[in-house]
XYZ file of C-alpha atoms in Angstrom:
705
model
C 43.840 55.561 -20.460
C 42.445 59.055 -19.854
C 45.046 60.579 -22.159
C 44.374 58.073 -24.949
C 40.565 58.321 -24.844
C 40.598 62.126 -24.803
C 43.166 62.308 -27.600
C 41.240 59.904 -29.861
C 37.969 61.717 -29.246
C 39.601 65.136 -29.810
C 40.873 64.028 -33.231
C 37.452 62.607 -34.128
C 35.631 65.777 -33.018
C 38.029 68.071 -34.886
C 37.717 66.049 -38.104
C 33.899 65.907 -37.976
C 33.680 69.550 -36.900
C 35.802 70.632 -39.851
C 33.826 68.435 -42.250
C 30.443 69.690 -40.978
C 31.771 73.234 -40.506
C 30.305 73.233 -37.007
C 31.930 75.706 -34.619
C 30.699 74.057 -31.397
C 32.118 70.683 -32.409
C 35.459 72.304 -33.195
C 35.421 73.954 -29.756
C 34.652 70.592 -28.120
C 37.497 68.970 -30.067
C 39.920 71.739 -29.117
C 38.954 71.594 -25.431
C 39.304 67.805 -25.476
C 42.774 68.113 -27.015
C 43.826 70.515 -24.251
C 42.329 68.140 -21.678
C 44.423 65.329 -23.199
C 47.562 67.452 -22.845
C 46.610 68.164 -19.204
C 46.289 64.398 -18.678
C 49.884 63.583 -19.621
C 51.507 61.367 -16.946
C 54.513 63.683 -16.719
C 52.351 66.265 -14.903
C 51.970 63.852 -11.958
C 48.498 64.861 -10.887
C 47.565 63.973 -7.304
C 45.607 60.769 -6.659
C 42.421 62.560 -5.598
C 42.487 65.021 -8.501
C 43.196 62.122 -10.854
C 39.931 60.492 -9.767
C 38.037 63.699 -10.559
C 39.802 64.114 -13.911
C 39.062 60.485 -14.842
C 35.340 60.959 -14.299
C 35.173 64.164 -16.327
C 37.234 62.588 -19.094
C 34.747 59.712 -19.336
C 31.850 62.191 -19.379
C 33.581 64.270 -22.059
C 33.910 61.276 -24.352
C 30.389 59.944 -23.705
C 28.648 63.331 -23.991
C 30.836 64.203 -26.963
C 29.959 61.017 -28.837
C 26.261 61.684 -28.174
C 26.705 65.205 -29.578
C 28.451 63.878 -32.700
C 25.671 61.329 -33.209
C 23.072 64.125 -33.058
C 25.159 66.371 -35.341
C 25.432 63.650 -37.992
C 21.669 63.022 -37.836
C 21.781 59.601 -36.207
C 20.007 60.562 -32.996
C 16.664 58.634 -32.780
C 13.717 60.860 -33.712
C 11.619 59.358 -30.911
C 14.067 60.795 -28.367
C 14.619 64.240 -29.839
C 13.345 65.831 -26.612
C 16.159 64.125 -24.734
C 19.087 65.370 -26.800
C 21.851 66.440 -24.459
C 22.768 70.136 -24.320
C 25.702 70.784 -26.639
C 27.663 72.563 -23.958
C 27.970 69.398 -21.803
C 31.087 67.816 -23.437
C 32.690 71.257 -23.689
C 32.047 71.906 -19.985
C 33.393 68.544 -18.813
C 36.528 68.928 -20.965
C 37.067 72.364 -19.437
C 36.661 70.822 -15.981
C 39.602 68.479 -16.749
C 41.689 71.495 -17.759
C 40.635 73.446 -14.648
C 41.571 70.505 -12.398
C 45.028 70.510 -13.985
C 45.309 74.286 -13.471
C 44.223 74.345 -9.813
C 46.579 71.465 -9.014
C 49.405 74.024 -9.176
C 47.873 76.312 -6.520
C 49.938 76.022 -3.291
C 46.872 75.644 -1.034
C 45.496 72.877 -3.270
C 48.866 71.101 -3.220
C 48.767 71.143 0.576
C 45.206 69.809 0.545
C 46.124 66.976 -1.781
C 49.208 66.075 0.233
C 46.921 65.407 3.199
C 44.052 63.816 1.246
C 45.927 61.589 -1.213
C 47.023 58.778 1.150
C 43.368 57.862 1.787
C 42.691 57.510 -1.938
C 45.904 55.586 -2.598
C 45.704 53.072 0.271
C 45.024 49.498 -0.831
C 44.115 48.127 2.587
C 40.898 46.053 2.728
C 37.790 47.662 4.189
C 34.477 46.078 5.192
C 31.358 47.944 4.046
C 27.601 47.341 4.318
C 26.009 48.591 1.071
C 22.351 48.256 2.159
C 20.351 46.330 1.053
C 23.277 44.236 -0.242
C 25.222 41.934 2.125
C 28.502 43.113 3.723
C 31.463 42.996 1.372
C 35.212 43.649 1.362
C 36.738 46.286 -0.919
C 40.178 47.803 -1.296
C 40.378 51.248 0.272
C 41.259 53.025 -2.990
C 38.422 51.316 -4.880
C 35.928 52.186 -2.139
C 37.024 55.834 -2.218
C 36.869 56.033 -6.018
C 33.350 54.525 -6.137
C 32.101 56.999 -3.541
C 33.600 60.031 -5.272
C 32.177 58.964 -8.639
C 28.739 58.340 -7.140
C 28.629 61.622 -5.212
C 29.669 63.709 -8.213
C 27.142 61.950 -10.435
C 24.298 62.386 -7.966
C 25.238 66.061 -7.548
C 25.133 66.456 -11.323
C 21.758 64.697 -11.350
C 20.501 67.185 -8.738
C 21.646 70.023 -10.990
C 19.669 68.465 -13.845
C 16.601 68.349 -11.590
C 17.148 72.023 -10.717
C 17.286 72.831 -14.419
C 13.984 71.054 -14.957
C 12.539 73.040 -12.034
C 13.689 76.219 -13.766
C 11.704 75.401 -16.884
C 8.789 74.351 -14.702
C 8.800 77.828 -13.176
C 8.475 79.297 -16.662
C 5.560 77.050 -17.600
C 3.883 77.374 -14.200
C 4.193 81.168 -14.335
C 2.539 81.250 -17.717
C -0.210 78.897 -16.463
C -1.267 81.301 -13.695
C -0.898 84.428 -15.802
C -4.399 84.227 -17.310
C -7.532 83.008 -15.471
C -9.258 80.881 -18.124
C -10.058 77.176 -18.568
C -7.009 76.328 -20.668
C -4.652 77.907 -18.139
C -6.514 76.227 -15.256
C -5.844 72.813 -16.835
C -2.219 73.802 -17.447
C -1.940 74.918 -13.820
C -3.003 71.536 -12.437
C -0.930 69.683 -15.001
C 2.219 71.597 -14.048
C 1.473 71.177 -10.357
C 0.531 67.492 -10.204
C 2.196 65.892 -13.245
C 5.435 67.901 -13.322
C 6.087 69.446 -9.902
C 5.127 66.546 -7.598
C 7.334 63.918 -9.351
C 10.212 66.415 -9.608
C 9.925 67.336 -5.936
C 9.816 63.653 -4.958
C 12.895 62.884 -7.035
C 14.738 65.899 -5.564
C 13.903 64.837 -1.990
C 14.984 61.218 -2.527
C 18.190 62.305 -4.280
C 18.980 64.692 -1.424
C 18.467 61.959 1.177
C 20.648 59.491 -0.726
C 23.359 62.103 -1.259
C 23.387 62.967 2.461
C 23.501 59.329 3.573
C 26.300 58.300 1.212
C 28.323 61.468 1.762
C 28.024 61.285 5.559
C 29.190 57.675 5.687
C 31.973 58.381 3.208
C 33.415 61.326 5.138
C 33.047 59.363 8.388
C 35.075 56.499 6.930
C 37.570 59.027 5.568
C 37.958 60.616 8.985
C 38.327 57.226 10.644
C 41.123 56.278 8.257
C 42.936 59.611 8.572
C 42.629 59.581 12.365
C 44.092 56.079 12.503
C 46.841 57.077 10.072
C 47.925 60.193 11.976
C 47.630 58.422 15.337
C 49.790 55.534 14.134
C 52.423 57.809 12.617
C 52.493 59.885 15.790
C 52.868 56.920 18.164
C 54.834 54.278 16.241
C 58.623 54.153 16.622
C 58.318 56.610 19.550
C 57.651 59.445 17.096
C 55.577 61.293 19.725
C 58.651 61.503 21.940
C 61.028 62.388 19.116
C 58.727 65.179 17.897
C 58.837 66.766 21.323
C 62.642 66.715 21.199
C 63.198 67.805 17.611
C 60.574 70.331 16.527
C 58.983 73.564 17.686
C 55.787 73.512 15.617
C 54.010 70.411 16.951
C 52.048 72.008 19.767
C 49.023 69.998 20.887
C 49.256 67.013 18.512
C 46.166 65.580 20.227
C 44.147 68.537 18.935
C 45.508 68.139 15.412
C 44.352 64.532 15.356
C 41.035 64.853 17.202
C 39.876 68.196 15.792
C 41.817 69.293 12.726
C 41.314 65.999 10.863
C 37.549 66.463 11.196
C 37.798 70.112 10.165
C 39.850 69.165 7.124
C 37.432 66.522 5.851
C 34.041 67.976 6.607
C 34.415 71.087 8.718
C 33.483 69.323 11.927
C 35.901 71.388 13.963
C 35.096 74.509 15.948
C 35.933 78.087 15.267
C 33.856 79.426 12.441
C 30.506 77.894 13.296
C 29.830 78.066 9.615
C 28.727 74.525 8.899
C 30.433 71.825 6.895
C 33.255 73.467 4.992
C 35.922 70.785 4.697
C 37.593 69.300 1.655
C 34.396 67.470 0.692
C 32.637 70.808 0.418
C 35.467 72.488 -1.480
C 35.806 69.678 -4.023
C 32.703 67.623 -4.712
C 30.192 70.330 -3.796
C 32.314 72.920 -5.571
C 32.063 70.771 -8.706
C 28.293 70.701 -8.216
C 28.278 74.504 -7.988
C 30.429 74.749 -11.104
C 28.021 72.460 -12.973
C 25.148 74.586 -11.709
C 26.944 77.717 -12.896
C 27.547 76.370 -16.399
C 24.015 75.030 -16.813
C 22.152 78.116 -15.641
C 24.597 80.450 -17.385
C 23.575 78.842 -20.669
C 19.897 79.467 -19.833
C 20.617 83.034 -18.774
C 22.649 83.649 -21.917
C 19.849 82.244 -24.077
C 17.210 84.438 -22.437
C 19.475 87.472 -22.827
C 19.744 86.959 -26.596
C 16.375 88.662 -27.115
C 16.943 91.483 -24.639
C 18.099 95.018 -25.200
C 19.363 97.007 -22.242
C 16.444 99.312 -21.257
C 18.681 102.287 -20.516
C 20.918 102.307 -23.571
C 18.609 100.456 -25.967
C 21.430 98.271 -27.278
C 21.618 94.493 -27.337
C 24.357 93.147 -25.078
C 25.074 89.423 -25.642
C 24.450 87.564 -22.384
C 23.304 90.758 -20.644
C 21.787 89.000 -17.619
C 24.791 86.676 -17.315
C 27.269 89.569 -17.233
C 25.219 91.381 -14.598
C 25.322 88.257 -12.407
C 29.077 87.912 -12.957
C 29.761 91.549 -12.107
C 27.580 91.362 -9.020
C 29.359 88.211 -7.757
C 32.861 89.547 -8.507
C 32.211 92.738 -6.546
C 30.839 90.728 -3.607
C 33.834 88.366 -3.634
C 36.300 91.252 -3.697
C 34.667 93.050 -0.778
C 34.483 89.823 1.234
C 38.183 89.128 0.677
C 39.055 92.706 1.625
C 37.167 92.447 4.922
C 38.099 88.910 5.956
C 41.616 88.386 4.637
C 43.085 88.095 8.174
C 40.661 85.413 9.392
C 42.776 82.395 8.415
C 45.732 83.465 10.567
C 43.402 84.375 13.412
C 41.739 80.959 13.364
C 45.155 79.283 13.302
C 46.065 81.327 16.352
C 42.757 80.566 18.071
C 43.190 76.817 17.689
C 46.642 77.021 19.257
C 45.678 79.163 22.259
C 42.462 77.213 22.887
C 44.452 73.969 22.923
C 47.027 75.484 25.289
C 44.234 76.528 27.648
C 42.686 73.037 27.600
C 46.101 71.482 28.198
C 46.712 73.688 31.240
C 43.343 72.752 32.734
C 44.037 69.066 32.050
C 47.333 69.357 33.934
C 45.490 70.810 36.926
C 43.243 67.742 36.906
C 46.252 65.438 36.519
C 48.192 67.036 39.387
C 45.225 67.959 41.572
C 46.643 66.216 44.647
C 50.000 67.986 44.423
C 48.304 71.348 43.889
C 45.969 70.759 46.828
C 48.836 69.756 49.130
C 50.803 72.863 48.159
C 47.694 75.081 48.435
C 48.449 76.289 44.932
C 44.856 76.938 43.841
C 45.226 80.717 43.757
C 48.338 80.449 41.635
C 46.545 78.109 39.227
C 43.589 80.492 39.017
C 45.994 83.284 38.192
C 47.750 81.153 35.574
C 44.459 80.043 34.025
C 43.414 83.683 33.725
C 46.729 84.601 32.104
C 46.513 81.762 29.584
C 42.868 82.533 28.826
C 43.801 86.163 28.142
C 45.438 84.930 24.921
C 42.197 83.168 24.007
C 40.190 86.268 24.859
C 42.325 88.638 22.803
C 42.374 86.319 19.787
C 38.617 85.719 19.799
C 37.948 89.423 20.257
C 39.933 90.126 17.089
C 37.982 87.393 15.290
C 34.703 88.915 16.491
C 35.756 92.306 15.141
C 36.540 90.929 11.682
C 33.496 88.667 11.576
C 31.170 91.475 12.632
C 32.083 93.449 9.529
C 32.009 90.306 7.416
C 28.581 89.238 8.682
C 27.262 92.770 8.251
C 28.252 92.702 4.601
C 26.985 89.144 4.109
C 23.629 90.008 5.651
C 23.285 93.050 3.417
C 24.398 91.009 0.420
C 22.026 88.120 1.197
C 19.037 90.408 1.570
C 19.677 92.428 -1.540
C 20.464 89.290 -3.585
C 16.823 88.260 -3.287
C 15.565 91.297 -5.218
C 18.490 91.968 -7.575
C 17.368 89.522 -10.303
C 13.841 90.957 -10.264
C 15.166 94.528 -10.391
C 17.349 93.656 -13.377
C 14.664 91.731 -15.276
C 11.577 93.786 -14.324
C 12.157 96.514 -16.979
C 12.080 93.847 -19.699
C 8.834 92.429 -18.276
C 7.098 95.800 -18.126
C 8.296 96.566 -21.633
C 6.604 93.242 -22.585
C 9.883 91.858 -23.946
C 9.439 88.762 -21.750
C 6.268 87.132 -20.473
C 5.605 86.335 -16.807
C 6.818 82.738 -17.097
C 10.147 83.736 -18.622
C 10.364 86.532 -16.066
C 10.174 83.929 -13.254
C 12.562 81.620 -15.088
C 15.077 84.435 -15.604
C 14.965 85.414 -11.941
C 15.499 81.796 -10.869
C 18.374 81.289 -13.332
C 19.951 84.587 -12.266
C 19.725 83.502 -8.631
C 21.319 80.119 -9.379
C 24.184 81.681 -11.344
C 24.770 84.248 -8.639
C 24.639 81.594 -5.911
C 27.105 79.370 -7.785
C 29.518 82.245 -8.358
C 29.290 83.192 -4.701
C 30.351 79.728 -3.550
C 33.403 81.127 -1.760
C 31.609 84.245 -0.515
C 29.014 82.106 1.253
C 31.733 79.922 2.769
C 34.406 82.523 3.338
C 34.414 82.266 7.132
C 34.591 78.494 6.873
C 37.366 78.757 4.289
C 39.504 80.660 6.782
C 38.958 77.944 9.383
C 39.600 75.263 6.750
C 42.862 76.932 5.705
C 44.089 76.989 9.288
C 43.268 73.276 9.678
C 45.258 72.538 6.503
C 48.170 74.579 7.851
C 48.167 72.711 11.166
C 47.997 69.270 9.555
C 50.662 70.246 7.022
C 53.042 71.468 9.721
C 52.297 68.250 11.625
C 53.391 66.205 8.602
C 56.394 68.496 8.125
C 57.393 67.680 11.698
C 57.300 63.959 10.895
C 59.515 64.535 7.868
C 61.912 66.791 9.770
C 62.276 64.289 12.599
C 62.957 61.439 10.179
C 65.496 63.601 8.338
C 67.210 64.586 11.599
C 67.598 60.925 12.504
C 69.799 60.500 9.433
C 72.079 63.440 10.209
C 75.610 62.848 11.363
C 76.971 62.721 13.968
C 74.197 60.996 15.853
C 73.868 58.458 18.615
C 72.364 55.133 17.594
C 71.353 51.947 19.362
C 71.120 48.619 17.559
C 71.459 44.914 18.398
C 75.072 43.820 18.404
C 76.606 40.420 17.711
C 77.167 39.377 21.319
C 75.199 39.025 24.562
C 76.723 42.120 26.237
C 75.520 45.722 26.282
C 78.482 47.674 24.876
C 79.345 51.395 24.695
C 82.443 51.772 22.496
C 83.415 55.466 22.453
C 79.957 56.968 23.009
C 79.162 60.646 23.597
C 75.892 61.809 25.167
C 74.751 65.328 24.208
C 71.825 67.699 24.621
C 69.533 68.711 21.710
C 71.434 72.014 21.411
C 74.707 70.137 20.842
C 76.288 70.549 24.280
C 78.034 67.358 25.427
C 76.778 65.740 28.639
C 79.050 62.772 29.113
C 81.675 60.645 27.408
C 81.828 56.863 27.742
C 85.224 55.635 26.557
C 84.722 51.877 26.565
C 82.111 50.168 28.681
C 80.403 46.789 28.511
C 77.655 45.402 30.733
C 77.661 41.637 31.030
C 74.537 39.439 31.306
C 73.651 38.303 34.844
C 75.902 41.033 36.289
C 73.603 43.620 37.863
C 74.849 47.208 37.760
C 74.063 50.387 39.702
C 74.458 53.723 37.872
C 75.227 56.629 40.217
C 76.228 60.264 39.962
C 74.949 63.793 40.648
C 71.684 64.942 39.072
C 71.926 66.356 35.563
C 75.048 64.504 34.404
C 73.262 62.182 31.948
C 72.244 59.024 33.821
C 68.613 59.018 32.617
C 69.802 60.183 29.211
C 71.970 57.054 29.050
C 68.889 54.877 29.562
C 67.006 56.769 26.846
C 69.951 56.229 24.513
C 70.015 52.496 25.293
C 66.347 52.271 24.272
C 67.055 54.148 21.016
C 65.069 57.263 21.988
C 68.002 59.672 22.295
C 69.782 60.502 19.015
C 71.819 63.430 20.338
C 75.474 62.581 20.566
C 77.729 60.212 18.658
C 78.704 56.566 18.564
C 76.709 53.345 18.535
C 75.337 51.527 21.551
C 75.414 47.804 20.883
C 72.395 46.201 22.490
C 72.464 42.538 23.540
C 71.654 40.287 20.593
C 68.160 38.732 20.640
C 67.481 40.160 24.111
C 64.238 41.728 25.367
C 64.857 45.052 27.112
C 62.425 46.822 29.459
C 62.875 50.311 30.937
C 60.872 51.642 33.883
C 60.929 55.429 34.474
C 60.634 57.034 37.889
C 57.041 58.050 37.251
C 55.137 55.219 35.552
C 52.335 55.683 33.059
C 49.084 54.009 34.122
C 46.216 54.088 31.601
C 42.635 54.735 32.670
C 40.482 51.601 32.627
C 40.307 48.177 34.267
C 43.121 47.426 36.679
C 44.044 44.269 34.753
C 44.742 46.403 31.650
C 46.843 48.860 33.654
C 48.790 45.985 35.192
C 49.464 44.160 31.912
C 50.390 47.349 29.970
C 51.820 47.499 27.323
C 50.711 43.912 26.701
C 47.040 42.959 26.451
C 45.545 41.728 29.722
C 44.443 38.568 27.902
C 48.125 37.643 27.616
C 48.132 36.680 31.295
C 45.881 34.534 33.444
C 44.138 35.949 36.493
C 46.428 33.846 38.665
C 49.524 35.454 37.087
C 48.107 38.949 37.569
C 47.231 38.273 41.215
C 50.630 36.715 41.958
C 52.392 39.754 40.516
C 50.384 42.063 42.791
C 51.169 39.902 45.825
C 54.890 39.841 45.054
C 55.162 43.649 44.877
C 53.159 44.262 48.042
C 49.747 45.251 46.633
C 47.436 42.592 48.139
C 44.608 45.127 48.511
C 44.317 45.330 44.715
C 44.139 41.592 44.073
C 40.328 41.457 44.014
C 39.949 44.660 41.990
C 41.278 43.460 38.633
C 38.032 44.243 36.796
C 37.499 47.612 38.458
C 37.842 50.616 36.140
C 39.335 53.811 37.528
C 41.865 56.575 36.967
C 44.586 54.596 38.696
C 47.163 57.341 38.177
C 45.060 59.476 40.533
C 43.857 56.661 42.798
C 47.246 55.163 43.712
C 50.003 56.826 45.693
C 53.429 57.383 44.172
C 54.816 54.314 45.928
C 51.864 52.157 44.828
C 52.319 53.301 41.254
C 55.963 52.248 41.352
C 55.002 48.873 42.848
C 52.507 48.399 40.004
C 55.238 49.194 37.462
C 57.512 46.543 39.032
C 54.603 44.082 38.819
C 54.495 44.733 35.079
C 58.167 43.819 34.861
C 57.538 40.571 36.737
C 54.823 39.691 34.217
C 56.896 40.706 31.164
C 60.017 38.852 32.379
C 62.528 40.780 30.199
C 66.131 39.677 29.669
C 67.367 43.104 30.751
C 65.495 45.374 33.184
C 66.470 49.039 33.582
C 65.132 50.916 36.620
C 65.464 54.721 36.455
C 64.919 55.550 40.136
C 61.837 53.359 39.786
C 61.630 52.719 43.537
C 62.538 56.217 44.763
C 59.060 56.839 46.221
C 59.393 53.878 48.606
C 61.123 53.658 51.961
C 64.379 51.724 52.115
C 62.833 48.564 53.579
C 60.035 48.446 50.951
C 62.602 49.161 48.224
C 64.719 46.252 49.448
C 61.660 43.969 49.459
C 60.970 44.871 45.824
C 64.545 44.156 44.755
C 64.383 40.786 46.511
C 61.070 40.077 44.729
C 62.677 40.918 41.368
C 65.675 38.674 42.094
C 63.400 35.801 43.082
C 60.859 36.120 40.248
C 63.370 37.005 37.510
C 66.564 35.070 38.240
C 67.722 35.232 34.615
C 67.129 38.965 34.177
C 70.062 41.367 34.155
C 69.215 44.342 36.359
C 70.581 47.852 35.754
C 69.437 50.596 38.139
C 69.835 54.321 38.621
C 69.699 55.315 42.281
C 71.125 57.550 44.954
C 70.712 55.377 48.073
C 73.733 53.472 49.323
C 71.444 50.606 50.369
C 71.059 49.698 46.669
C 74.701 48.570 46.544
C 73.712 45.297 48.184
C 71.550 44.342 45.208
C 74.081 45.125 42.467
C 77.456 43.519 41.706
C 78.846 46.432 39.705
C 78.929 50.207 40.148
C 79.011 52.672 37.210
C 79.728 56.260 38.270
C 79.220 59.485 36.269
C 81.959 61.875 37.388
C 81.267 65.540 36.504
C 83.981 67.987 35.424
C 83.836 71.760 35.526
C 83.217 73.066 32.001
C 83.651 69.620 30.429
C 81.513 66.520 29.839
C 81.212 63.988 32.630
C 83.193 60.790 32.373
C 81.966 57.307 33.213
C 83.954 55.078 35.545
C 83.117 51.410 36.135
C 84.024 49.532 39.285
C 83.178 46.130 40.704
């Protein structure tokens, strides 16, 4: 649709431009034709950039038709004051072309790879468009409406700024002479022009802030949910840890980098909101500002001759602003070019430091018992040294960058007046145009310095993009590795048994751990897996669950059976005890009576009346109590097959025996498979599976009744 509308309009503009011999119309037609070429589907523009290009294409056609109507003399005479500037359709067509051009920049491609899923998702979303009632929209439609609205309101704010610029001219002329006519003009400009304009600008700013803030919040919510789901589903969090080296601190990438990417809400630069919203929608606003005020500056310059050389330079003031901004941008890049890598490094070392401190909190009891506080203090100091060195390098670079920015900001205030003052004193321009020129010069310079003003934030933004991109690369790499051959797989078989036909267990580096020639575990026949540490017993359980791809062969899981694996150290979430007990199911899945019975059966009567108590149960319970709680979960879940990986090792032999008797009584139809080292466990298992190690060769598995 964008291609067709631009192409039709381009032909129309070129024909009318040639007929009327109007150069501007021919330029608009040519730019529209190029924009149509840039809109060809074969270029495969990203979803987000497509939304931007669609809006500018619509504006090109609408503004262009209005320009053609005025050119052909059909514009209503009563609205001559409201004729649109002729550069508008040309500018919007150029914006379409620029969007196509920047889409090939590597950094932009990375940005769009992260941003596009939000704008392509078709999931329903509930919104409250006050004062309208709540409504349901598709995600992609909601995103498109918000982007369109925010760009349009930013363009409206630019139009208000333009009107302010002309107000400055008229207001300056009104105060130039102290007579009655100018006094009336003064109050007219102040009360009739300025007050309504200021009111409109304030209201527009409030609306823009409210809509933009809610939009980026919804965007962050969606992206956070998306990354969290992709990280956790299908045990990806575990597989990433096994397969990749560049997924340090995924929690930080989700909690911090997503915010930094969208709206610069991360830490590091302390430079305000400098996320993708700023570098797209607000960048477009700056570009619109640049075009609009450049036209004013160019028009004012048409009557100026350079005071020093006495020659007329077309667009003199515009070229001075361009030169000034280009020099500033070059110096800023020269000083701060290393900031992006430094911020990337800072995020990594800061996260490592936080992780180390979190581990101290998690293992505080063990550290206290071992009197390891001094060692932890020493380690914390060593880890923080990396943070210290990195931040010190950032401070060094930023000091020079801020010094230049401060100098640049201060001198930018007077530069337009210094440039224009000679023309004022030579009486080439009056005071009103002098004020207007200075304001236009400042706006052009500010728009061209968009990246200079946000350079520190851009470095932080780039590092956030890099971390999210490498995070996504890790997902892709892990999924690709799962398809490589040879690999160990686990899938439901056709029968009720758990079979291992010619299976090899290996380490991630390829070294073989153990070979299982032909083994089958039969339902209702409990089995005890034994062998020295490090031969692959726990790895076998991981492979049965489908978490361990390293090796070869296919483990055939029991058909239509529910499997549950309990590790030696259980995970207990923070919160109400009933949630910790029911995990991973919802506590509402079980009645209070079922939860209490499970606690009684595993020997935790003291916890029966504490189901609604919230606590850090991982810290509150002893190792043995944690293992009892994990067994209680199994009693509630009632799986067909239950695998215990030394899940009672923290208990004494008598307590361990009581738990096994409780499992046998509560789950008579569950097939139990255990890893253990105590001989007392033989009494609770009918079959024994032994891993026999061999010097310099993989262990072999021997089964005995």
